[in-house]
Amino acid sequence: MHDFLFKNGELHCEDVKVSAIAKEVGTPFYLYSHHTLVDHFTKIQKAFATVNPLICFAMKANDNLAVLKTLADHGAGFDIVSVGELKKALKIGADPKKIVFASVGKTEEEIAYALEAGILFFNVESVHELAEINRIAKKMGKKTQAALRINPDIEATTHSHIATGTLKNKFGIDLTSTRKIFKTQKKYSHVKINGLHIHIGSQIITGAPFISAIKRVMEFLEVLKKDKITVEYLDIGGGLGIIYKDEKPQSAQDFADAVLPYLEKINLKIVMEPGRFIVGNAGIFVTKVLYLKDNGLKKFVIVDGGMNDLIRPSLYNAYHEIVPVKTNKSKPVKVDVVGPICESGDFFAKDREIPKMKKNDLLAVMSAGSYGYVMSSNYNVRCRVPEVMVREKKFAITKERETFEDLIRGEHVPAFLK
Ligand code: LLP
């Protein structure tokens, strides 16, 4: 499943001791396994081989250049949501014809940049956005393609902040409006409306919601057929769940077995946008114990990482397994693992049984490869931590720890205060 395993009482990433990396780069830091990334990507590729999908890694989950390069080298395209992400993908030499662009709020600058780069298609989220893409393309003398992101109005069982597929959410276009857009597609002289896109949410662990959404697409394709409209692409989005605690998520093969019968029938070019499935369990966050505290009611393990570095527990009450980097056989103690930030929401775990810790012990927060570093901030004037990748026996810093100078770059005290 992943390459973070204990050997001789020490947590390793592939063939490298996590403690050896900590010694060299300091704490806290994010650590990624090259092999796990490739393994997860290949698992999807193999499971879906019969429809030969274009797998566009949702780089919002992790945009580290080394991660992107690893995946591009194995044939991945990218699902982007901003011009910044597009620039990062292009920087590692990604093929623009393997890039799809979602986001409910694309700006003129972003649309123009993507048109110039020649991406495969825009995943369009409203009729006004479609008109805007057409206007800008016309002005630039470019032609492009669009997939309409439909809102299938399907409830996916996941955290409300990451469910996207119902009409209560801001995403996608309702089916009636989508049909109208197709009927009037001649208006969009510079945009070929050539696909449908769905993404119903994230960390979904069963096949049922995906099947319901795909069935809805199939019914809708029949409606379009009656209108004499055909499309070339179906982008089925991302959302595949992973194991954080004791979930039993579907494997890539289970997922493929569930949806392939439908996808094979549709006979369209399939695009997928997995993020978490590829990178979630391919990364950990390593932090060091600073202090222990017992206030009579609760015991706290205070570590040097904080909610600014990994916000998922604070934001979604998300569970991340926490393990000592060196096997520790002492009797587990119930503690809160907390950071140094001045907020009670700054925690990695609450009432969690972990072995007795002491100052300078290292802890690994598992499954932190997706929506970890990318959601970090400088809150409390804290420098972002480094990102490190291991490949077999080697490791390299793929993004350096920020410095104080990085933090205050561009910040000025105005003359009228001097
Ligand atoms: N495609 C679209 C259009 C998306 O909005 C997303 C995620 C994905 C693909 C990738 O979904 P994945 O395969 O990673 O589930 N920060 C939250 C997750 C937000 C997901 C946003 N959209 C978290 O930490 O759980």
GROMACS .gro file of C-alpha atoms and ligand atoms in nm:
model
  443
    1MET     CA    1   0.000   0.000   0.000
    2HIS     CA    2   0.280   0.242   0.086
    3ASP     CA    3   0.652   0.252   0.152
    4PHE     CA    4   0.659   0.386   0.507
    5LEU     CA    5   0.747   0.075   0.704
    6PHE     CA    6   0.932  -0.017   1.021
    7LYS     CA    7   1.263  -0.200   0.986
    8ASN     CA    8   1.477  -0.273   1.293
    9GLY     CA    9   1.259  -0.052   1.508
   10GLU     CA   10   1.292   0.255   1.283
   11LEU     CA   11   1.038   0.405   1.046
   12HIS     CA   12   1.179   0.404   0.695
   13CYS     CA   13   1.067   0.570   0.376
   14GLU     CA   14   1.167   0.312   0.116
   15ASP     CA   15   1.533   0.241   0.213
   16VAL     CA   16   1.599   0.557   0.413
   17LYS     CA   17   1.557   0.605   0.788
   18VAL     CA   18   1.316   0.890   0.861
   19SER     CA   19   1.532   0.987   1.159
   20ALA     CA   20   1.836   1.027   0.930
   21ILE     CA   21   1.643   1.274   0.714
   22ALA     CA   22   1.528   1.464   1.024
   23LYS     CA   23   1.889   1.493   1.135
   24GLU     CA   24   1.986   1.648   0.806
   25VAL     CA   25   1.691   1.876   0.726
   26GLY     CA   26   1.560   1.952   1.076
   27THR     CA   27   1.191   1.936   1.176
   28PRO     CA   28   0.912   1.964   1.085
   29PHE     CA   29   0.907   1.847   0.724
   30TYR     CA   30   0.697   1.663   0.466
   31LEU     CA   31   0.834   1.343   0.321
   32TYR     CA   32   0.720   1.170   0.001
   33SER     CA   33   0.794   0.824  -0.137
   34HIS     CA   34   0.866   0.814  -0.508
   35HIS     CA   35   0.779   0.446  -0.527
   36THR     CA   36   0.439   0.485  -0.358
   37LEU     CA   37   0.346   0.764  -0.600
   38VAL     CA   38   0.434   0.554  -0.901
   39ASP     CA   39   0.265   0.246  -0.756
   40HIS     CA   40  -0.065   0.425  -0.692
   41PHE     CA   41  -0.063   0.591  -1.033
   42THR     CA   42   0.012   0.262  -1.205
   43LYS     CA   43  -0.264   0.085  -1.011
   44ILE     CA   44  -0.525   0.318  -1.160
   45GLN     CA   45  -0.371   0.297  -1.505
   46LYS     CA   46  -0.380  -0.085  -1.499
   47ALA     CA   47  -0.727  -0.114  -1.348
   48PHE     CA   48  -0.873   0.110  -1.619
   49ALA     CA   49  -0.657  -0.020  -1.905
   50THR     CA   50  -0.955  -0.128  -2.116
   51VAL     CA   51  -1.070   0.233  -2.159
   52ASN     CA   52  -0.715   0.377  -2.168
   53PRO     CA   53  -0.808   0.690  -1.971
   54LEU     CA   54  -0.613   1.012  -1.959
   55ILE     CA   55  -0.525   1.031  -1.588
   56CYS     CA   56  -0.498   1.397  -1.496
   57PHE     CA   57  -0.349   1.416  -1.146
   58ALA     CA   58  -0.546   1.674  -0.944
   59MET     CA   59  -0.247   1.884  -0.853
   60LYS     CA   60  -0.439   2.081  -0.592
   61ALA     CA   61  -0.368   1.776  -0.373
   62ASN     CA   62   0.008   1.821  -0.402
   63ASP     CA   63   0.188   2.057  -0.638
   64ASN     CA   64   0.547   1.983  -0.547
   65LEU     CA   65   0.750   1.991  -0.870
   66ALA     CA   66   0.921   1.658  -0.792
   67VAL     CA   67   0.582   1.492  -0.739
   68LEU     CA   68   0.450   1.638  -1.065
   69LYS     CA   69   0.762   1.530  -1.257
   70THR     CA   70   0.739   1.175  -1.117
   71LEU     CA   71   0.380   1.143  -1.235
   72ALA     CA   72   0.431   1.314  -1.572
   73ASP     CA   73   0.718   1.074  -1.641
   74HIS     CA   74   0.470   0.790  -1.600
   75GLY     CA   75   0.220   0.941  -1.841
   76ALA     CA   76   0.006   1.157  -1.612
   77GLY     CA   77  -0.166   1.471  -1.728
   78PHE     CA   78  -0.288   1.735  -1.483
   79ASP     CA   79  -0.617   1.870  -1.355
   80ILE     CA   80  -0.549   2.235  -1.273
   81VAL     CA   81  -0.753   2.505  -1.101
   82SER     CA   82  -0.539   2.816  -1.142
   83VAL     CA   83  -0.279   2.977  -1.364
   84GLY     CA   84  -0.025   2.910  -1.090
   85GLU     CA   85  -0.090   2.538  -1.117
   86LEU     CA   86  -0.069   2.562  -1.496
   87LYS     CA   87   0.269   2.733  -1.474
   88LYS     CA   88   0.399   2.466  -1.235
   89ALA     CA   89   0.280   2.186  -1.467
   90LEU     CA   90   0.444   2.353  -1.767
   91LYS     CA   91   0.762   2.406  -1.567
   92ILE     CA   92   0.819   2.031  -1.535
   93GLY     CA   93   0.749   1.987  -1.906
   94ALA     CA   94   0.390   1.861  -1.885
   95ASP     CA   95   0.217   1.817  -2.218
   96PRO     CA   96  -0.050   2.093  -2.241
   97LYS     CA   97  -0.265   1.853  -2.441
   98LYS     CA   98  -0.293   1.649  -2.119
   99ILE     CA   99  -0.414   1.941  -1.906
  100VAL     CA  100  -0.774   2.013  -1.809
  101PHE     CA  101  -0.876   2.329  -1.626
  102ALA     CA  102  -1.157   2.337  -1.366
  103SER     CA  103  -1.254   2.615  -1.117
  104VAL     CA  104  -1.574   2.812  -1.075
  105GLY     CA  105  -1.388   3.142  -1.093
  106LYS     CA  106  -1.138   3.150  -1.378
  107THR     CA  107  -1.009   3.502  -1.442
  108GLU     CA  108  -0.946   3.659  -1.783
  109GLU     CA  109  -0.571   3.633  -1.726
  110GLU     CA  110  -0.603   3.262  -1.643
  111ILE     CA  111  -0.822   3.186  -1.943
  112ALA     CA  112  -0.584   3.371  -2.177
  113TYR     CA  113  -0.280   3.190  -2.037
  114ALA     CA  114  -0.445   2.851  -2.079
  115LEU     CA  115  -0.552   2.937  -2.435
  116GLU     CA  116  -0.197   3.042  -2.518
  117ALA     CA  117  -0.060   2.719  -2.368
  118GLY     CA  118  -0.311   2.513  -2.572
  119ILE     CA  119  -0.463   2.297  -2.297
  120LEU     CA  120  -0.683   1.998  -2.383
  121PHE     CA  121  -1.005   2.152  -2.253
  122PHE     CA  122  -1.167   2.378  -1.998
  123ASN     CA  123  -1.406   2.221  -1.749
  124VAL     CA  124  -1.668   2.493  -1.765
  125GLU     CA  125  -1.877   2.567  -1.458
  126SER     CA  126  -2.132   2.825  -1.582
  127VAL     CA  127  -2.283   2.971  -1.898
  128HIS     CA  128  -2.121   3.307  -1.824
  129GLU     CA  129  -1.780   3.145  -1.800
  130LEU     CA  130  -1.837   2.974  -2.135
  131ALA     CA  131  -1.924   3.309  -2.295
  132GLU     CA  132  -1.613   3.462  -2.141
  133ILE     CA  133  -1.385   3.184  -2.272
  134ASN     CA  134  -1.541   3.226  -2.618
  135ARG     CA  135  -1.492   3.605  -2.608
  136ILE     CA  136  -1.128   3.580  -2.503
  137ALA     CA  137  -1.051   3.300  -2.752
  138LYS     CA  138  -1.207   3.506  -3.033
  139LYS     CA  139  -1.004   3.811  -2.934
  140MET     CA  140  -0.685   3.602  -2.934
  141GLY     CA  141  -0.772   3.423  -3.259
  142LYS     CA  142  -0.762   3.084  -3.080
  143LYS     CA  143  -0.999   2.787  -3.081
  144THR     CA  144  -1.044   2.566  -2.781
  145GLN     CA  145  -1.253   2.284  -2.635
  146ALA     CA  146  -1.480   2.273  -2.333
  147ALA     CA  147  -1.640   2.005  -2.120
  148LEU     CA  148  -1.945   2.120  -1.930
  149ARG     CA  149  -1.924   2.032  -1.563
  150ILE     CA  150  -2.265   1.901  -1.478
  151ASN     CA  151  -2.401   1.906  -1.129
  152PRO     CA  152  -2.564   1.564  -1.110
  153ASP     CA  153  -2.735   1.648  -0.778
  154ILE     CA  154  -2.592   1.338  -0.610
  155GLU     CA  155  -2.521   1.319  -0.239
  156ALA     CA  156  -2.180   1.164  -0.163
  157THR     CA  157  -2.120   1.048   0.192
  158THR     CA  158  -1.819   1.253   0.295
  159HIS     CA  159  -1.739   1.566   0.497
  160SER     CA  160  -1.975   1.849   0.398
  161HIS     CA  161  -1.682   2.078   0.308
  162ILE     CA  162  -1.566   1.836   0.039
  163ALA     CA  163  -1.897   1.722  -0.110
  164THR     CA  164  -1.955   1.899  -0.440
  165GLY     CA  165  -2.220   1.715  -0.637
  166THR     CA  166  -2.553   1.855  -0.518
  167LEU     CA  167  -2.739   2.170  -0.617
  168LYS     CA  168  -2.662   2.311  -0.271
  169ASN     CA  169  -2.299   2.339  -0.386
  170LYS     CA  170  -2.154   2.609  -0.610
  171PHE     CA  171  -2.009   2.360  -0.857
  172GLY     CA  172  -2.119   2.264  -1.205
  173ILE     CA  173  -2.426   2.341  -1.415
  174ASP     CA  174  -2.770   2.190  -1.359
  175LEU     CA  175  -2.888   1.951  -1.628
  176THR     CA  176  -3.163   2.174  -1.771
  177SER     CA  177  -2.920   2.461  -1.824
  178THR     CA  178  -2.656   2.225  -1.966
  179ARG     CA  179  -2.903   2.102  -2.226
  180LYS     CA  180  -2.986   2.461  -2.319
  181ILE     CA  181  -2.616   2.543  -2.363
  182PHE     CA  182  -2.569   2.247  -2.596
  183LYS     CA  183  -2.872   2.351  -2.800
  184THR     CA  184  -2.729   2.698  -2.845
  185GLN     CA  185  -2.369   2.592  -2.893
  186LYS     CA  186  -2.342   2.766  -3.233
  187LYS     CA  187  -2.320   3.092  -3.036
  188TYR     CA  188  -1.977   2.989  -2.917
  189SER     CA  189  -1.781   3.015  -3.238
  190HIS     CA  190  -1.439   2.961  -3.079
  191VAL     CA  191  -1.525   2.690  -2.826
  192LYS     CA  192  -1.606   2.335  -2.926
  193ILE     CA  193  -1.829   2.199  -2.651
  194ASN     CA  194  -1.701   1.850  -2.663
  195GLY     CA  195  -1.735   1.683  -2.326
  196LEU     CA  196  -1.907   1.635  -1.996
  197HIS     CA  197  -1.739   1.659  -1.658
  198ILE     CA  198  -1.849   1.538  -1.316
  199HIS     CA  199  -1.682   1.552  -0.978
  200ILE     CA  200  -1.908   1.471  -0.686
  201GLY     CA  201  -1.672   1.509  -0.392
  202SER     CA  202  -1.361   1.383  -0.223
  203GLN     CA  203  -1.263   1.095   0.012
  204ILE     CA  204  -1.554   0.884  -0.115
  205ILE     CA  205  -1.498   0.524  -0.010
  206THR     CA  206  -1.776   0.335  -0.185
  207GLY     CA  207  -1.857   0.291  -0.552
  208ALA     CA  208  -2.229   0.368  -0.521
  209PRO     CA  209  -2.224   0.750  -0.555
  210PHE     CA  210  -1.989   0.726  -0.855
  211ILE     CA  211  -2.220   0.475  -1.021
  212SER     CA  212  -2.525   0.696  -0.958
  213ALA     CA  213  -2.342   0.993  -1.109
  214ILE     CA  214  -2.226   0.799  -1.413
  215LYS     CA  215  -2.578   0.661  -1.464
  216ARG     CA  216  -2.709   1.016  -1.457
  217VAL     CA  217  -2.454   1.107  -1.723
  218MET     CA  218  -2.566   0.812  -1.935
  219GLU     CA  219  -2.929   0.921  -1.914
  220PHE     CA  220  -2.823   1.272  -2.003
  221LEU     CA  221  -2.624   1.150  -2.303
  222GLU     CA  222  -2.947   0.989  -2.427
  223VAL     CA  223  -3.124   1.324  -2.395
  224LEU     CA  224  -2.843   1.489  -2.589
  225LYS     CA  225  -2.862   1.220  -2.854
  226LYS     CA  226  -3.230   1.309  -2.908
  227ASP     CA  227  -3.113   1.667  -2.960
  228LYS     CA  228  -2.861   1.526  -3.215
  229ILE     CA  229  -2.568   1.626  -2.998
  230THR     CA  230  -2.260   1.412  -2.947
  231VAL     CA  231  -1.947   1.467  -2.740
  232GLU     CA  232  -1.603   1.311  -2.738
  233TYR     CA  233  -1.493   1.325  -2.371
  234LEU     CA  234  -1.627   1.220  -2.035
  235ASP     CA  235  -1.423   1.345  -1.739
  236ILE     CA  236  -1.528   1.147  -1.432
  237GLY     CA  237  -1.338   1.369  -1.185
  238GLY     CA  238  -1.156   1.248  -0.876
  239GLY     CA  239  -1.268   1.166  -0.525
  240LEU     CA  240  -1.142   0.814  -0.458
  241GLY     CA  241  -1.099   0.768  -0.084
  242ILE     CA  242  -0.798   0.630   0.101
  243ILE     CA  243  -0.727   0.471   0.440
  244TYR     CA  244  -0.665   0.724   0.717
  245LYS     CA  245  -0.782   0.509   1.008
  246ASP     CA  246  -0.995   0.201   0.959
  247GLU     CA  247  -1.179   0.288   0.638
  248LYS     CA  248  -1.215   0.009   0.390
  249PRO     CA  249  -1.204   0.208   0.071
  250GLN     CA  250  -1.240   0.052  -0.266
  251SER     CA  251  -0.913  -0.035  -0.436
  252ALA     CA  252  -0.843   0.099  -0.784
  253GLN     CA  253  -0.950  -0.241  -0.914
  254ASP     CA  254  -1.278  -0.242  -0.712
  255PHE     CA  255  -1.353   0.104  -0.847
  256ALA     CA  256  -1.274  -0.002  -1.201
  257ASP     CA  257  -1.487  -0.318  -1.165
  258ALA     CA  258  -1.779  -0.102  -1.049
  259VAL     CA  259  -1.768   0.170  -1.314
  260LEU     CA  260  -1.600   0.011  -1.616
  261PRO     CA  261  -1.914  -0.169  -1.735
  262TYR     CA  262  -2.077   0.174  -1.772
  263LEU     CA  263  -1.773   0.352  -1.914
  264GLU     CA  264  -1.718   0.080  -2.173
  265LYS     CA  265  -2.080   0.119  -2.286
  266ILE     CA  266  -2.053   0.497  -2.321
  267ASN     CA  267  -1.762   0.467  -2.559
  268LEU     CA  268  -1.621   0.815  -2.499
  269LYS     CA  269  -1.263   0.922  -2.429
  270ILE     CA  270  -1.232   0.892  -2.051
  271VAL     CA  271  -1.050   1.147  -1.837
  272MET     CA  272  -0.998   1.095  -1.462
  273GLU     CA  273  -0.878   1.341  -1.197
  274PRO     CA  274  -0.754   1.149  -0.892
  275GLY     CA  275  -0.556   1.345  -0.636
  276ARG     CA  276  -0.569   1.198  -0.287
  277PHE     CA  277  -0.565   0.836  -0.409
  278ILE     CA  278  -0.226   0.886  -0.572
  279VAL     CA  279  -0.049   1.106  -0.322
  280GLY     CA  280  -0.233   1.080   0.014
  281ASN     CA  281  -0.057   0.776   0.152
  282ALA     CA  282   0.263   0.859  -0.036
  283GLY     CA  283   0.348   1.133   0.213
  284ILE     CA  284   0.396   1.188   0.586
  285PHE     CA  285   0.453   1.490   0.806
  286VAL     CA  286   0.739   1.456   1.054
  287THR     CA  287   0.743   1.663   1.370
  288LYS     CA  288   0.944   1.671   1.694
  289VAL     CA  289   0.825   1.668   2.054
  290LEU     CA  290   0.904   1.997   2.228
  291TYR     CA  291   0.729   1.967   2.563
  292LEU     CA  292   0.497   1.747   2.766
  293LYS     CA  293   0.225   1.893   2.982
  294ASP     CA  294  -0.022   1.741   3.230
  295ASN     CA  295  -0.282   1.979   3.371
  296GLY     CA  296  -0.452   1.721   3.588
  297LEU     CA  297  -0.740   1.680   3.345
  298LYS     CA  298  -0.550   1.623   3.021
  299LYS     CA  299  -0.208   1.529   2.897
  300PHE     CA  300  -0.059   1.718   2.603
  301VAL     CA  301   0.229   1.636   2.373
  302ILE     CA  302   0.341   1.967   2.229
  303VAL     CA  303   0.519   1.932   1.893
  304ASP     CA  304   0.701   2.175   1.665
  305GLY     CA  305   0.451   2.135   1.375
  306GLY     CA  306   0.123   2.324   1.384
  307MET     CA  307  -0.213   2.373   1.216
  308ASN     CA  308  -0.042   2.615   0.978
  309ASP     CA  309   0.164   2.321   0.846
  310LEU     CA  310  -0.115   2.060   0.831
  311ILE     CA  311  -0.464   2.199   0.874
  312ARG     CA  312  -0.679   1.892   0.800
  313PRO     CA  313  -0.740   1.789   1.166
  314SER     CA  314  -0.839   2.146   1.261
  315LEU     CA  315  -1.044   2.215   0.950
  316TYR     CA  316  -1.226   1.887   0.893
  317ASN     CA  317  -1.167   1.712   1.225
  318ALA     CA  318  -0.976   1.470   1.002
  319TYR     CA  319  -0.808   1.166   1.155
  320HIS     CA  320  -0.440   1.110   1.080
  321GLU     CA  321  -0.257   0.819   1.235
  322ILE     CA  322   0.038   0.932   1.448
  323VAL     CA  323   0.332   0.700   1.512
  324PRO     CA  324   0.667   0.741   1.685
  325VAL     CA  325   0.949   0.730   1.429
  326LYS     CA  326   1.142   0.488   1.655
  327THR     CA  327   0.954   0.191   1.793
  328ASN     CA  328   0.860   0.270   2.148
  329LYS     CA  329   0.730  -0.018   2.356
  330SER     CA  330   0.618   0.192   2.654
  331LYS     CA  331   0.258   0.171   2.767
  332PRO     CA  332   0.033   0.395   2.554
  333VAL     CA  333  -0.091   0.713   2.718
  334LYS     CA  334  -0.401   0.907   2.616
  335VAL     CA  335  -0.287   1.251   2.498
  336ASP     CA  336  -0.373   1.544   2.275
  337VAL     CA  337  -0.098   1.603   2.020
  338VAL     CA  338  -0.092   1.980   1.973
  339GLY     CA  339   0.116   2.246   1.801
  340PRO     CA  340   0.254   2.582   1.912
  341ILE     CA  341  -0.011   2.801   1.744
  342CYS     CA  342  -0.221   3.029   1.962
  343GLU     CA  343  -0.553   2.855   1.895
  344SER     CA  344  -0.731   2.569   2.067
  345GLY     CA  345  -0.802   2.430   1.719
  346ASP     CA  346  -0.430   2.367   1.674
  347PHE     CA  347  -0.416   1.992   1.717
  348PHE     CA  348  -0.316   1.682   1.523
  349ALA     CA  349  -0.503   1.438   1.748
  350LYS     CA  350  -0.730   1.449   2.051
  351ASP     CA  351  -0.754   1.183   2.323
  352ARG     CA  352  -0.526   0.958   2.124
  353GLU     CA  353  -0.339   0.664   2.278
  354ILE     CA  354   0.025   0.681   2.177
  355PRO     CA  355   0.338   0.546   2.349
  356LYS     CA  356   0.489   0.768   2.619
  357MET     CA  357   0.687   1.045   2.450
  358LYS     CA  358   0.984   1.247   2.568
  359LYS     CA  359   1.147   1.570   2.451
  360ASN     CA  360   1.305   1.547   2.102
  361ASP     CA  361   1.124   1.224   2.008
  362LEU     CA  362   1.004   1.228   1.646
  363LEU     CA  363   0.644   1.161   1.547
  364ALA     CA  364   0.515   1.083   1.199
  365VAL     CA  365   0.171   1.209   1.103
  366MET     CA  366   0.067   0.958   0.839
  367SER     CA  367  -0.132   0.998   0.514
  368ALA     CA  368  -0.029   1.362   0.487
  369GLY     CA  369   0.074   1.361   0.121
  370SER     CA  370  -0.251   1.513  -0.007
  371TYR     CA  371  -0.391   1.851   0.098
  372GLY     CA  372  -0.101   1.881   0.343
  373TYR     CA  373   0.175   2.117   0.234
  374VAL     CA  374  -0.049   2.280  -0.027
  375MET     CA  375  -0.290   2.402   0.241
  376SER     CA  376  -0.016   2.527   0.473
  377SER     CA  377   0.021   2.893   0.564
  378ASN     CA  378   0.249   3.137   0.737
  379TYR     CA  379   0.008   3.195   1.025
  380ASN     CA  380   0.191   3.316   1.336
  381VAL     CA  381   0.484   3.417   1.106
  382ARG     CA  382   0.595   3.058   1.074
  383CYS     CA  383   0.809   2.956   0.779
  384ARG     CA  384   0.670   2.682   0.557
  385VAL     CA  385   0.851   2.353   0.613
  386PRO     CA  386   1.065   2.170   0.357
  387GLU     CA  387   0.942   1.891   0.133
  388VAL     CA  388   1.167   1.591   0.083
  389MET     CA  389   1.142   1.299  -0.158
  390VAL     CA  390   1.294   0.954  -0.120
  391ARG     CA  391   1.371   0.727  -0.410
  392GLU     CA  392   1.509   0.393  -0.292
  393LYS     CA  393   1.829   0.474  -0.099
  394LYS     CA  394   1.841   0.841  -0.194
  395PHE     CA  395   1.665   1.145  -0.060
  396ALA     CA  396   1.657   1.508  -0.170
  397ILE     CA  397   1.503   1.829  -0.049
  398THR     CA  398   1.253   1.915  -0.322
  399LYS     CA  399   1.144   2.241  -0.163
  400GLU     CA  400   1.354   2.431   0.088
  401ARG     CA  401   1.239   2.549   0.425
  402GLU     CA  402   1.127   2.912   0.397
  403THR     CA  403   1.338   3.177   0.564
  404PHE     CA  404   1.230   3.490   0.746
  405GLU     CA  405   1.348   3.690   0.442
  406ASP     CA  406   1.108   3.489   0.222
  407LEU     CA  407   0.826   3.581   0.457
  408ILE     CA  408   0.877   3.955   0.454
  409ARG     CA  409   0.969   3.986   0.085
  410GLY     CA  410   0.755   4.263  -0.066
  411GLU     CA  411   0.635   4.389   0.270
  412HIS     CA  412   0.698   4.758   0.341
  413VAL     CA  413   0.633   5.016   0.606
  414PRO     CA  414   0.487   5.311   0.404
  415ALA     CA  415   0.669   5.643   0.393
  416PHE     CA  416   0.384   5.816   0.580
  417LEU     CA  417   0.465   5.605   0.885
  418LYS     CA  418   0.833   5.686   0.877
  419LLP     N1  419  -1.135   1.718  -0.960
  419LLP     C1  420  -1.196   1.825  -0.909
  419LLP     C2  421  -1.278   1.909  -0.997
  419LLP     C3  422  -1.182   1.855  -0.772
  419LLP     O1  423  -1.245   1.962  -0.721
  419LLP     C4  424  -1.103   1.772  -0.689
  419LLP     C5  425  -1.086   1.803  -0.546
  419LLP     C6  426  -1.039   1.662  -0.748
  419LLP     C7  427  -1.057   1.636  -0.883
  419LLP     C8  428  -0.952   1.569  -0.669
  419LLP     O2  429  -1.019   1.504  -0.568
  419LLP     P1  430  -0.948   1.385  -0.488
  419LLP     O3  431  -0.923   1.272  -0.584
  419LLP     O4  432  -0.820   1.436  -0.431
  419LLP     O5  433  -1.046   1.350  -0.382
  419LLP     N2  434  -0.885   1.978   0.110
  419LLP     C9  435  -0.976   1.866   0.119
  419LLP    C10  436  -1.007   1.807  -0.018
  419LLP    C11  437  -1.061   1.907  -0.117
  419LLP    C12  438  -1.088   1.847  -0.253
  419LLP    C13  439  -1.115   1.952  -0.355
  419LLP     N3  440  -1.138   1.903  -0.489
  419LLP    C14  441  -0.917   1.762   0.213
  419LLP     O6  442  -0.810   1.787   0.271
  419LLP     O7  443  -0.978   1.658   0.236
   0.00000   0.00000   0.00000
